Amino acid sequence: MPTAEQEIKKFERGDCKQDDVFYQAMEEVIYSIAPLLKSDEKYTKHAILERLVVPDRVIKFKVVWLNDKNEIQVNTGYRIQFNNALGPYKGGLRFHPTVNEGILKFLGFEQILKNSLTGLPIGGGKGGSDFNPKGKSDFEVMKFCTAFMTELHKYIGPRVDVPAGDIGVGGREIGYLFGEYKKITSSFEGVLTGKPFFFGGSLMRPEATGYGAVYFTEAMLETEGKEPLEGKVCTVSGAGNVALHAIEKLQQIGAITVSCTDSRGTLYDSRGVDLALLKEIKLERRASLEEYIKTHTDAKYTPVSEYPEDGHAVWEIPCYAAFPCATQNELTEIDAQNLIANGCQSVTEGANMPSTPEATAAIQGHGLCFAPAKAANAGGVAVSEFEMSQNASMAKWSFEKVDNKLRDTMQMICKRVALTAKDYGVEGNYVDGANIAGFKKVADAMIAEGI
Ligand code: NDP
Ligand code: 2IT
């Protein structure tokens, strides 16, 4: 039986820097599943790893659109249909200038195992574009989304591939994308999730990822015999969909959430952040967090230029629980050491792969609870699947129903991850538990479905 090191060697990386994040995600999974591969040779016999790390298809297309000055703009669009062993391809679209094939491969690969962990019938995919929505007018965003969908519509469908939001893609963008799909195909169907509520969206989808991450953390702390979040100081990074709803749920349960960040800097308000103001600044005005200190003069704003070397100001703030909710690799080894030194007890990944491998090792090595992204942020895609269900049956579920199902799903994932870790001799290691449980279900389906 090959060791994890031997398995990794099979997938020797080339010179392509873009693929670094994909290999980072893949290597973690290969190390985690080594005990499973050792205990059952069928996974090696059926070459599951070799098949799983290659997407079913990578769709890449040109997106040409006109800006407000009637100048022609050109971007690249992608959809990576990674694996549909468990259901239609499912995963978000990211609009950000850094988007490339490597980033989308990492996100799509993670999505396969995350979606598997939810127990719902959804496969894994991801897409997006290097389009930068920042500073664009609503009309420009609409024209870009329309042009993007002109190509994308050929490849998606409610039983084929169902995209949703991610960084830079929220209700506004999903609305424009949906409108164009409807126009081209003359059909009103659940081909995208994260739609605004009044035309087919699910209640709670905007809140789902952030709320779900907090539900997962509550379940994990209880399972690990640690004190609950009530009354505790929490730090959150990011100031978008995931971060703001994590803050909202933390405040609802009585935690004191003192921070958030955006691409320009970090905000620290020791009395607890003013969420209504944050929503106005980030969601309505789409402005910088620096605006906050104009009215809250005793809060502290640290611009990115003043961050510690190889680190981030937000993780220097003492806290009981940390919630990285912005982007990949935003929590480094130095950041992890700061958290540990300041007595942090728990780290929950709201973003996808926000911790570097070195940070994860340090956090786990010091006995902190660590909730990996593919388990902790699965609430978003779970409620996306609830939206697909509602669309298929022309139903509308209440807020309470979706919230209860979300909480149950997050508690179920936590239990499954913890039990799997125990079964494979790595009790308390939620990274290994999530990877083994997620992988096993997809792998068993792939074996049953043949090559
Ligand atoms: P949003 O676009 O709503 O918000 C992203 C936030 O992170 C913004 O505050 C943004 O700053 C900041 N940010 C983005 N990129 C960077 C960067 N390179 N450096 C520093 N800050 C950055 O995205 P979401 O909240 O939806 O997504 C956040 C994370 O959660 C991502 O990792 C995403 O993949 C993951 N995720 C999202 C889900 C969802 O349902 N939306 C589900 C599961 C995971 P600024 O405001 O300046 O742009
Ligand atoms: O990373 C993710 O899970 C998402 N961006 C949400 C995917 C979805 O289909 O709702």
Tab-separated table of C-alpha atoms and ligand atoms in Angstrom, residues 94 96 107 114 134 165-168 205 209 238-243 261-264 282 325-327 350-352 377 380, ligand 1:
chain	number	residue	atom	x	y	z
A	94	ARG	CA	-16.236	33.953	-7.842
A	96	HIS	CA	-12.372	38.696	-8.418
A	107	LEU	CA	-12.259	25.589	-4.722
A	114	LYS	CA	-17.814	19.609	1.378
A	134	LYS	CA	-15.297	46.867	-7.421
A	165	GLY	CA	-22.419	32.967	-5.222
A	166	ASP	CA	-18.942	33.278	-3.764
A	167	ILE	CA	-16.560	36.259	-3.440
A	168	GLY	CA	-17.912	39.156	-5.513
A	205	ARG	CA	-29.558	31.576	2.030
A	209	THR	CA	-22.814	30.198	5.616
A	238	GLY	CA	-13.771	39.526	6.153
A	239	ALA	CA	-16.685	41.922	5.851
A	240	GLY	CA	-18.775	40.221	3.193
A	241	ASN	CA	-21.611	37.741	3.127
A	242	VAL	CA	-19.989	35.109	5.348
A	243	ALA	CA	-18.296	37.424	7.854
A	261	THR	CA	-11.478	43.099	7.867
A	262	ASP	CA	-11.703	43.945	4.194
A	263	SER	CA	-9.128	43.988	1.422
A	264	ARG	CA	-7.860	47.362	2.623
A	282	LYS	CA	-20.169	47.138	3.128
A	325	CYS	CA	-14.132	34.489	6.819
A	326	ALA	CA	-12.399	36.429	4.017
A	327	THR	CA	-10.227	34.384	1.672
A	350	GLY	CA	-15.750	30.401	7.452
A	351	ALA	CA	-13.781	31.111	4.267
A	352	ASN	CA	-12.426	28.348	2.019
A	377	ASN	CA	-18.831	26.545	5.975
A	380	GLY	CA	-24.147	27.824	2.562
B	1	NDP	P1	-17.817	38.517	-0.268
B	1	NDP	O1	-17.399	38.977	-1.590
B	1	NDP	O2	-19.192	38.792	0.205
B	1	NDP	O3	-16.826	39.099	0.841
B	1	NDP	C1	-15.471	38.838	0.830
B	1	NDP	C2	-14.796	39.639	1.914
B	1	NDP	O4	-13.446	39.253	2.018
B	1	NDP	C3	-14.792	41.141	1.625
B	1	NDP	O5	-14.840	41.823	2.840
B	1	NDP	C4	-13.482	41.362	0.910
B	1	NDP	O6	-12.961	42.653	1.042
B	1	NDP	C5	-12.596	40.352	1.628
B	1	NDP	N1	-11.588	39.822	0.704
B	1	NDP	C6	-11.790	39.170	-0.465
B	1	NDP	N2	-10.637	38.861	-1.047
B	1	NDP	C7	-9.676	39.333	-0.226
B	1	NDP	C8	-8.277	39.315	-0.287
B	1	NDP	N3	-7.611	38.759	-1.308
B	1	NDP	N4	-7.601	39.884	0.749
B	1	NDP	C9	-8.271	40.448	1.795
B	1	NDP	N5	-9.608	40.498	1.893
B	1	NDP	C10	-10.291	39.943	0.899
B	1	NDP	O7	-17.498	36.956	-0.227
B	1	NDP	P2	-18.087	35.844	0.754
B	1	NDP	O8	-18.276	36.417	2.115
B	1	NDP	O9	-19.190	35.184	0.071
B	1	NDP	O10	-16.862	34.802	0.766
B	1	NDP	C11	-15.841	34.857	1.764
B	1	NDP	C12	-15.177	33.493	1.851
B	1	NDP	O11	-16.148	32.495	2.193
B	1	NDP	C13	-14.535	32.969	0.551
B	1	NDP	O12	-13.427	32.180	0.891
B	1	NDP	C14	-15.627	32.071	-0.038
B	1	NDP	O13	-15.074	31.113	-0.914
B	1	NDP	C15	-16.151	31.441	1.230
B	1	NDP	N6	-17.486	30.864	1.174
B	1	NDP	C16	-18.564	31.597	0.780
B	1	NDP	C17	-19.830	31.038	0.795
B	1	NDP	C18	-21.056	31.826	0.455
B	1	NDP	O14	-22.144	31.280	0.626
B	1	NDP	N7	-20.954	33.072	0.025
B	1	NDP	C19	-20.022	29.627	1.166
B	1	NDP	C20	-18.842	28.973	1.646
B	1	NDP	C21	-17.628	29.579	1.614
B	1	NDP	P3	-13.565	43.889	0.183
B	1	NDP	O15	-14.862	44.235	0.852
B	1	NDP	O16	-12.551	44.970	0.309
B	1	NDP	O17	-13.741	43.388	-1.196
